[in-house]
PDB file of C-alpha atoms in Angstrom:
ATOM      1  CA  UNK A   1     101.674 -97.672 -22.273  1.00 54.00           C
ATOM      2  CA  UNK A   2      99.584 -97.299 -25.402  1.00 66.00           C
ATOM      3  CA  UNK A   3     101.200 -98.930 -28.471  1.00 71.00           C
ATOM      4  CA  UNK A   4     100.781 -95.837 -30.678  1.00 75.00           C
ATOM      5  CA  UNK A   5     102.279 -93.593 -28.018  1.00 74.00           C
ATOM      6  CA  UNK A   6     105.266 -95.960 -27.662  1.00 76.00           C
ATOM      7  CA  UNK A   7     105.852 -95.861 -31.443  1.00 78.00           C
ATOM      8  CA  UNK A   8     105.824 -92.051 -31.430  1.00 76.00           C
ATOM      9  CA  UNK A   9     108.348 -91.958 -28.581  1.00 77.00           C
ATOM     10  CA  UNK A  10     110.549 -94.491 -30.357  1.00 78.00           C
ATOM     11  CA  UNK A  11     110.453 -92.366 -33.541  1.00 78.00           C
ATOM     12  CA  UNK A  12     111.380 -89.335 -31.440  1.00 75.00           C
ATOM     13  CA  UNK A  13     114.240 -91.250 -29.779  1.00 77.00           C
ATOM     14  CA  UNK A  14     115.479 -92.406 -33.194  1.00 77.00           C
ATOM     15  CA  UNK A  15     115.450 -88.787 -34.403  1.00 77.00           C
ATOM     16  CA  UNK A  16     112.903 -89.518 -37.143  1.00 75.00           C
ATOM     17  CA  UNK A  17     110.554 -86.807 -35.865  1.00 76.00           C
ATOM     18  CA  UNK A  18     111.095 -83.640 -33.873  1.00 72.00           C
ATOM     19  CA  UNK A  19     109.764 -83.026 -30.342  1.00 73.00           C
ATOM     20  CA  UNK A  20     107.083 -80.676 -31.755  1.00 71.00           C
ATOM     21  CA  UNK A  21     105.906 -83.286 -34.221  1.00 75.00           C
ATOM     22  CA  UNK A  22     105.795 -85.899 -31.452  1.00 74.00           C
ATOM     23  CA  UNK A  23     103.750 -83.563 -29.296  1.00 72.00           C
ATOM     24  CA  UNK A  24     101.263 -82.944 -32.123  1.00 73.00           C
ATOM     25  CA  UNK A  25     100.945 -86.685 -32.796  1.00 77.00           C
ATOM     26  CA  UNK A  26     100.328 -87.461 -29.125  1.00 75.00           C
ATOM     27  CA  UNK A  27      97.751 -84.664 -28.924  1.00 71.00           C
ATOM     28  CA  UNK A  28      96.029 -86.108 -32.011  1.00 73.00           C
ATOM     29  CA  UNK A  29      95.992 -89.533 -30.353  1.00 72.00           C
ATOM     30  CA  UNK A  30      94.393 -88.127 -27.228  1.00 70.00           C
ATOM     31  CA  UNK A  31      91.678 -86.453 -29.292  1.00 63.00           C
ATOM     32  CA  UNK A  32      90.627 -89.788 -30.745  1.00 62.00           C
ATOM     33  CA  UNK A  33      87.722 -91.507 -28.947  1.00 54.00           C
ATOM     34  CA  UNK A  34      88.946 -94.210 -26.615  1.00 52.00           C
ATOM     35  CA  UNK A  35      87.701 -97.730 -27.360  1.00 50.00           C
ATOM     36  CA  UNK A  36      85.475 -99.314 -24.728  1.00 46.00           C
ATOM     37  CA  UNK A  37      86.192-102.431 -22.759  1.00 46.00           C
ATOM     38  CA  UNK A  38      85.172-104.554 -25.719  1.00 44.00           C
ATOM     39  CA  UNK A  39      87.337-105.513 -28.673  1.00 43.00           C
ATOM     40  CA  UNK A  40      89.267-102.836 -30.581  1.00 43.00           C
ATOM     41  CA  UNK A  41      87.334-101.282 -33.451  1.00 44.00           C
ATOM     42  CA  UNK A  42      84.023-102.145 -31.843  1.00 45.00           C
ATOM     43  CA  UNK A  43      81.347 -99.613 -32.768  1.00 46.00           C
ATOM     44  CA  UNK A  44      80.203 -97.246 -30.053  1.00 50.00           C
ATOM     45  CA  UNK A  45      76.847 -98.403 -28.699  1.00 49.00           C
ATOM     46  CA  UNK A  46      74.011 -95.965 -29.471  1.00 54.00           C
ATOM     47  CA  UNK A  47      72.714 -94.046 -26.475  1.00 59.00           C
ATOM     48  CA  UNK A  48      69.592 -95.593 -24.980  1.00 70.00           C
ATOM     49  CA  UNK A  49      66.256 -93.994 -25.682  1.00 75.00           C
ATOM     50  CA  UNK A  50      65.378 -91.391 -23.068  1.00 79.00           C
ATOM     51  CA  UNK A  51      62.551 -92.422 -20.771  1.00 85.00           C
ATOM     52  CA  UNK A  52      61.675 -89.136 -19.116  1.00 89.00           C
ATOM     53  CA  UNK A  53      61.189 -85.489 -19.952  1.00 88.00           C
ATOM     54  CA  UNK A  54      62.607 -83.310 -17.180  1.00 90.00           C
ATOM     55  CA  UNK A  55      61.677 -79.705 -16.533  1.00 90.00           C
ATOM     56  CA  UNK A  56      63.711 -77.870 -13.894  1.00 90.00           C
ATOM     57  CA  UNK A  57      62.901 -74.312 -12.957  1.00 89.00           C
ATOM     58  CA  UNK A  58      64.618 -72.121 -10.374  1.00 86.00           C
ATOM     59  CA  UNK A  59      63.092 -68.685 -10.039  1.00 83.00           C
ATOM     60  CA  UNK A  60      64.145 -65.976  -7.631  1.00 79.00           C
ATOM     61  CA  UNK A  61      62.047 -63.370  -5.838  1.00 75.00           C
ATOM     62  CA  UNK A  62      62.181 -60.868  -8.685  1.00 72.00           C
ATOM     63  CA  UNK A  63      60.487 -63.369 -10.965  1.00 70.00           C
ATOM     64  CA  UNK A  64      57.806 -64.834  -8.701  1.00 69.00           C
ATOM     65  CA  UNK A  65      57.241 -62.218  -6.038  1.00 72.00           C
ATOM     66  CA  UNK A  66      57.603 -64.971  -3.419  1.00 73.00           C
ATOM     67  CA  UNK A  67      60.281 -64.911  -0.738  1.00 75.00           C
ATOM     68  CA  UNK A  68      63.325 -67.030  -1.472  1.00 77.00           C
ATOM     69  CA  UNK A  69      63.952 -69.331  -4.342  1.00 82.00           C
ATOM     70  CA  UNK A  70      61.048 -71.128  -6.025  1.00 86.00           C
ATOM     71  CA  UNK A  71      61.950 -74.464  -7.550  1.00 90.00           C
ATOM     72  CA  UNK A  72      59.959 -76.756  -9.775  1.00 92.00           C
ATOM     73  CA  UNK A  73      61.252 -80.193 -10.658  1.00 93.00           C
ATOM     74  CA  UNK A  74      59.043 -82.244 -12.947  1.00 94.00           C
ATOM     75  CA  UNK A  75      59.766 -85.657 -14.412  1.00 93.00           C
ATOM     76  CA  UNK A  76      57.272 -86.927 -16.946  1.00 91.00           C
ATOM     77  CA  UNK A  77      57.564 -90.345 -18.608  1.00 90.00           C
ATOM     78  CA  UNK A  78      57.857 -90.110 -22.399  1.00 85.00           C
ATOM     79  CA  UNK A  79      55.106 -92.735 -22.602  1.00 86.00           C
ATOM     80  CA  UNK A  80      52.795 -90.302 -20.867  1.00 87.00           C
ATOM     81  CA  UNK A  81      53.536 -87.695 -23.529  1.00 83.00           C
ATOM     82  CA  UNK A  82      52.824 -90.239 -26.246  1.00 81.00           C
ATOM     83  CA  UNK A  83      49.544 -91.195 -24.586  1.00 83.00           C
ATOM     84  CA  UNK A  84      48.713 -87.536 -24.037  1.00 81.00           C
ATOM     85  CA  UNK A  85      49.160 -86.503 -27.654  1.00 76.00           C
ATOM     86  CA  UNK A  86      46.994 -89.436 -28.737  1.00 76.00           C
ATOM     87  CA  UNK A  87      44.153 -87.788 -26.821  1.00 79.00           C
ATOM     88  CA  UNK A  88      44.090 -85.227 -29.639  1.00 73.00           C
ATOM     89  CA  UNK A  89      42.520 -87.940 -31.799  1.00 72.00           C
ATOM     90  CA  UNK A  90      39.528 -87.915 -29.442  1.00 77.00           C
ATOM     91  CA  UNK A  91      38.649 -84.321 -30.230  1.00 78.00           C
ATOM     92  CA  UNK A  92      35.308 -84.407 -32.066  1.00 75.00           C
ATOM     93  CA  UNK A  93      35.485 -83.394 -35.731  1.00 72.00           C
ATOM     94  CA  UNK A  94      33.054 -80.515 -35.188  1.00 74.00           C
ATOM     95  CA  UNK A  95      35.407 -79.015 -32.579  1.00 80.00           C
ATOM     96  CA  UNK A  96      38.435 -79.023 -34.911  1.00 79.00           C
ATOM     97  CA  UNK A  97      37.406 -75.860 -36.761  1.00 82.00           C
ATOM     98  CA  UNK A  98      36.802 -73.970 -33.523  1.00 85.00           C
ATOM     99  CA  UNK A  99      40.158 -75.068 -32.148  1.00 85.00           C
ATOM    100  CA  UNK A 100      41.973 -74.133 -35.367  1.00 85.00           C
ATOM    101  CA  UNK A 101      40.379 -70.673 -35.269  1.00 87.00           C
ATOM    102  CA  UNK A 102      41.325 -70.188 -31.622  1.00 88.00           C
ATOM    103  CA  UNK A 103      44.918 -71.297 -32.289  1.00 86.00           C
ATOM    104  CA  UNK A 104      45.161 -68.950 -35.277  1.00 87.00           C
ATOM    105  CA  UNK A 105      43.891 -66.053 -33.185  1.00 89.00           C
ATOM    106  CA  UNK A 106      46.723 -66.707 -30.709  1.00 87.00           C
ATOM    107  CA  UNK A 107      49.371 -66.847 -33.408  1.00 85.00           C
ATOM    108  CA  UNK A 108      49.606 -70.622 -33.804  1.00 82.00           C
ATOM    109  CA  UNK A 109      48.803 -71.444 -37.433  1.00 81.00           C
ATOM    110  CA  UNK A 110      47.999 -75.109 -36.870  1.00 77.00           C
ATOM    111  CA  UNK A 111      45.372 -77.318 -38.485  1.00 78.00           C
ATOM    112  CA  UNK A 112      44.553 -80.088 -36.038  1.00 73.00           C
ATOM    113  CA  UNK A 113      42.769 -82.250 -38.599  1.00 70.00           C
ATOM    114  CA  UNK A 114      46.029 -82.536 -40.550  1.00 74.00           C
ATOM    115  CA  UNK A 115      47.910 -83.987 -37.587  1.00 71.00           C
ATOM    116  CA  UNK A 116      48.152 -87.750 -37.985  1.00 70.00           C
ATOM    117  CA  UNK A 117      49.261 -90.278 -35.331  1.00 65.00           C
ATOM    118  CA  UNK A 118      52.544 -90.820 -37.213  1.00 72.00           C
ATOM    119  CA  UNK A 119      53.234 -87.057 -37.004  1.00 74.00           C
ATOM    120  CA  UNK A 120      52.755 -87.212 -33.264  1.00 68.00           C
ATOM    121  CA  UNK A 121      55.161 -90.136 -32.954  1.00 71.00           C
ATOM    122  CA  UNK A 122      57.702 -88.154 -34.965  1.00 77.00           C
ATOM    123  CA  UNK A 123      57.157 -85.144 -32.720  1.00 75.00           C
ATOM    124  CA  UNK A 124      57.834 -87.189 -29.583  1.00 74.00           C
ATOM    125  CA  UNK A 125      60.878 -88.839 -31.191  1.00 76.00           C
ATOM    126  CA  UNK A 126      62.370 -85.432 -31.965  1.00 79.00           C
ATOM    127  CA  UNK A 127      61.553 -84.201 -28.491  1.00 76.00           C
ATOM    128  CA  UNK A 128      64.113 -86.711 -27.239  1.00 74.00           C
ATOM    129  CA  UNK A 129      66.862 -84.543 -28.754  1.00 73.00           C
ATOM    130  CA  UNK A 130      65.492 -81.402 -27.137  1.00 77.00           C
ATOM    131  CA  UNK A 131      67.534 -79.480 -24.595  1.00 77.00           C
ATOM    132  CA  UNK A 132      66.552 -75.995 -23.521  1.00 80.00           C
ATOM    133  CA  UNK A 133      68.714 -74.017 -21.097  1.00 78.00           C
ATOM    134  CA  UNK A 134      67.649 -70.552 -20.049  1.00 79.00           C
ATOM    135  CA  UNK A 135      69.733 -68.560 -17.579  1.00 74.00           C
ATOM    136  CA  UNK A 136      68.714 -65.199 -16.204  1.00 71.00           C
ATOM    137  CA  UNK A 137      71.250 -62.378 -16.405  1.00 67.00           C
ATOM    138  CA  UNK A 138      72.123 -59.227 -14.462  1.00 66.00           C
ATOM    139  CA  UNK A 139      71.662 -60.769 -11.032  1.00 63.00           C
ATOM    140  CA  UNK A 140      68.478 -62.619 -11.993  1.00 68.00           C
ATOM    141  CA  UNK A 141      68.964 -66.171 -10.717  1.00 70.00           C
ATOM    142  CA  UNK A 142      66.142 -67.665 -12.804  1.00 80.00           C
ATOM    143  CA  UNK A 143      67.107 -70.873 -14.547  1.00 84.00           C
ATOM    144  CA  UNK A 144      65.032 -73.147 -16.745  1.00 87.00           C
ATOM    145  CA  UNK A 145      66.198 -76.498 -18.047  1.00 86.00           C
ATOM    146  CA  UNK A 146      64.179 -78.805 -20.255  1.00 86.00           C
ATOM    147  CA  UNK A 147      65.785 -82.047 -21.352  1.00 85.00           C
ATOM    148  CA  UNK A 148      65.212 -85.751 -21.798  1.00 85.00           C
ATOM    149  CA  UNK A 149      66.983 -88.433 -19.786  1.00 82.00           C
TER     150      UNK A 149
ATOM    151  CA  UNK B   1      51.183-101.329 -15.837  1.00 80.00           C
ATOM    152  CA  UNK B   2      48.640 -99.117 -14.134  1.00 86.00           C
ATOM    153  CA  UNK B   3      49.784 -96.955 -11.195  1.00 90.00           C
ATOM    154  CA  UNK B   4      49.859 -98.774  -7.875  1.00 91.00           C
ATOM    155  CA  UNK B   5      50.844 -96.155  -5.324  1.00 92.00           C
ATOM    156  CA  UNK B   6      50.941 -92.370  -5.229  1.00 93.00           C
ATOM    157  CA  UNK B   7      53.261 -90.698  -2.742  1.00 94.00           C
ATOM    158  CA  UNK B   8      52.198 -87.230  -1.673  1.00 94.00           C
ATOM    159  CA  UNK B   9      54.282 -85.057   0.641  1.00 94.00           C
ATOM    160  CA  UNK B  10      53.086 -81.598   1.584  1.00 94.00           C
ATOM    161  CA  UNK B  11      55.139 -79.440   3.958  1.00 92.00           C
ATOM    162  CA  UNK B  12      53.858 -76.054   5.048  1.00 89.00           C
ATOM    163  CA  UNK B  13      55.861 -73.980   7.564  1.00 86.00           C
ATOM    164  CA  UNK B  14      54.136 -73.317  10.920  1.00 83.00           C
ATOM    165  CA  UNK B  15      51.457 -75.817   9.996  1.00 84.00           C
ATOM    166  CA  UNK B  16      52.963 -79.225   9.522  1.00 87.00           C
ATOM    167  CA  UNK B  17      53.798 -81.951   7.118  1.00 90.00           C
ATOM    168  CA  UNK B  18      51.598 -84.517   5.436  1.00 90.00           C
ATOM    169  CA  UNK B  19      53.201 -87.656   4.102  1.00 92.00           C
ATOM    170  CA  UNK B  20      50.749 -89.982   2.425  1.00 92.00           C
ATOM    171  CA  UNK B  21      51.095 -93.182   0.480  1.00 93.00           C
ATOM    172  CA  UNK B  22      47.894 -93.582  -1.484  1.00 91.00           C
ATOM    173  CA  UNK B  23      47.206 -97.165  -2.570  1.00 92.00           C
ATOM    174  CA  UNK B  24      45.843 -96.527  -6.039  1.00 90.00           C
ATOM    175  CA  UNK B  25      45.468-100.229  -6.707  1.00 89.00           C
ATOM    176  CA  UNK B  26      42.515-100.196  -4.299  1.00 91.00           C
ATOM    177  CA  UNK B  27      40.678 -98.041  -6.831  1.00 89.00           C
ATOM    178  CA  UNK B  28      40.274-101.211  -8.875  1.00 89.00           C
ATOM    179  CA  UNK B  29      37.574-102.371  -6.454  1.00 92.00           C
ATOM    180  CA  UNK B  30      35.108 -99.490  -7.043  1.00 91.00           C
ATOM    181  CA  UNK B  31      36.176 -99.358 -10.701  1.00 90.00           C
ATOM    182  CA  UNK B  32      35.223-103.001 -11.237  1.00 92.00           C
ATOM    183  CA  UNK B  33      32.012-102.670  -9.233  1.00 94.00           C
ATOM    184  CA  UNK B  34      30.962 -99.561 -11.140  1.00 94.00           C
ATOM    185  CA  UNK B  35      32.310-100.734 -14.510  1.00 92.00           C
ATOM    186  CA  UNK B  36      28.856-101.236 -16.145  1.00 93.00           C
ATOM    187  CA  UNK B  37      27.853 -97.719 -15.162  1.00 95.00           C
ATOM    188  CA  UNK B  38      31.221 -96.251 -16.221  1.00 92.00           C
ATOM    189  CA  UNK B  39      30.957 -98.042 -19.564  1.00 92.00           C
ATOM    190  CA  UNK B  40      27.459 -96.673 -20.174  1.00 94.00           C
ATOM    191  CA  UNK B  41      28.597 -93.123 -19.356  1.00 93.00           C
ATOM    192  CA  UNK B  42      31.604 -93.435 -21.705  1.00 90.00           C
ATOM    193  CA  UNK B  43      29.364 -94.855 -24.428  1.00 92.00           C
ATOM    194  CA  UNK B  44      26.840 -92.016 -24.076  1.00 93.00           C
ATOM    195  CA  UNK B  45      29.543 -89.327 -24.098  1.00 89.00           C
ATOM    196  CA  UNK B  46      31.289 -90.882 -27.108  1.00 87.00           C
ATOM    197  CA  UNK B  47      28.061 -91.226 -29.090  1.00 88.00           C
ATOM    198  CA  UNK B  48      27.217 -87.600 -28.307  1.00 86.00           C
ATOM    199  CA  UNK B  49      30.677 -86.499 -29.446  1.00 80.00           C
ATOM    200  CA  UNK B  50      30.690 -88.914 -32.439  1.00 81.00           C
ATOM    201  CA  UNK B  51      33.954 -90.546 -31.454  1.00 83.00           C
ATOM    202  CA  UNK B  52      34.799 -94.200 -31.121  1.00 86.00           C
ATOM    203  CA  UNK B  53      34.238 -95.491 -27.551  1.00 87.00           C
ATOM    204  CA  UNK B  54      36.913 -98.146 -28.046  1.00 89.00           C
ATOM    205  CA  UNK B  55      39.450 -95.538 -29.065  1.00 86.00           C
ATOM    206  CA  UNK B  56      38.478 -93.456 -26.052  1.00 87.00           C
ATOM    207  CA  UNK B  57      38.922 -96.373 -23.658  1.00 89.00           C
ATOM    208  CA  UNK B  58      42.235 -97.319 -25.309  1.00 89.00           C
ATOM    209  CA  UNK B  59      43.531 -93.735 -25.030  1.00 87.00           C
ATOM    210  CA  UNK B  60      42.634 -93.387 -21.373  1.00 88.00           C
ATOM    211  CA  UNK B  61      44.021 -96.838 -20.616  1.00 90.00           C
ATOM    212  CA  UNK B  62      47.318 -95.881 -22.311  1.00 89.00           C
ATOM    213  CA  UNK B  63      47.360 -92.632 -20.345  1.00 89.00           C
ATOM    214  CA  UNK B  64      46.750 -94.468 -17.079  1.00 90.00           C
ATOM    215  CA  UNK B  65      49.443 -97.068 -17.814  1.00 91.00           C
ATOM    216  CA  UNK B  66      51.969 -94.342 -18.640  1.00 91.00           C
ATOM    217  CA  UNK B  67      51.523 -92.536 -15.321  1.00 92.00           C
ATOM    218  CA  UNK B  68      54.018 -94.553 -13.198  1.00 93.00           C
ATOM    219  CA  UNK B  69      57.325 -92.717 -13.018  1.00 91.00           C
ATOM    220  CA  UNK B  70      55.753 -89.272 -12.873  1.00 93.00           C
ATOM    221  CA  UNK B  71      57.476 -87.104 -10.294  1.00 95.00           C
ATOM    222  CA  UNK B  72      56.541 -83.505  -9.506  1.00 95.00           C
ATOM    223  CA  UNK B  73      58.309 -81.435  -6.834  1.00 94.00           C
ATOM    224  CA  UNK B  74      57.545 -77.802  -6.163  1.00 93.00           C
ATOM    225  CA  UNK B  75      58.957 -75.686  -3.378  1.00 91.00           C
ATOM    226  CA  UNK B  76      58.434 -72.035  -2.647  1.00 87.00           C
ATOM    227  CA  UNK B  77      58.584 -69.869   0.492  1.00 82.00           C
ATOM    228  CA  UNK B  78      59.314 -72.958   2.568  1.00 83.00           C
ATOM    229  CA  UNK B  79      56.243 -74.775   1.231  1.00 90.00           C
ATOM    230  CA  UNK B  80      57.061 -78.059  -0.407  1.00 92.00           C
ATOM    231  CA  UNK B  81      54.885 -80.376  -2.436  1.00 94.00           C
ATOM    232  CA  UNK B  82      55.977 -83.696  -3.823  1.00 94.00           C
ATOM    233  CA  UNK B  83      53.846 -86.050  -5.880  1.00 94.00           C
ATOM    234  CA  UNK B  84      55.243 -89.335  -7.129  1.00 94.00           C
ATOM    235  CA  UNK B  85      53.350 -92.037  -8.901  1.00 92.00           C
ATOM    236  CA  UNK B  86      54.737 -95.560  -8.729  1.00 90.00           C
TER     237      UNK B  86
END
């Protein structure tokens, strides 16, 4: 039995605390994160960096017009995303203005020339925390999940 | 590491199934043989676009090396397509 739990029960048996107080203390103990197999007080290891971006889509007939369920399951390595965004640096300077204008016309106020490689790295790093869950409602079985793993 | 094998499965009802393992590493042979020509084409395109050819080669090399692990599966109306790059 856990040492803290034993102490609480002993205090309850000795009449130092009431049954309600003992229950609250035990509940508080259970809420605490359990230590791992290592030594007590060891810091929790940080979660490993995600390696893949996953996109899962399940769309029903009402969404696609196709019979039955349509599923899409895509796994893209994060390295591929990093390499892909670096391709933006290959866009010729004379094409930047045209691209900026086209993006603005479609409601994306972005200036490509201001995007630096370090910004792209930051973008990918933050993408690792991204989770998007979309569920259809009212009988629509469409589901979209975007997450990193 | 560059991609070595691509696995492609295509299943179409009333037609059949194709399961193919494509040895991408064999592409190295024509790539090496044609490398002078490929390099000249890249150089010409880069000079025309005023971008660094080295940066272009590095970007495409990084893209190629990042491909292993890609997995795409689509299924609809009984049709199934799977593409995996190893």
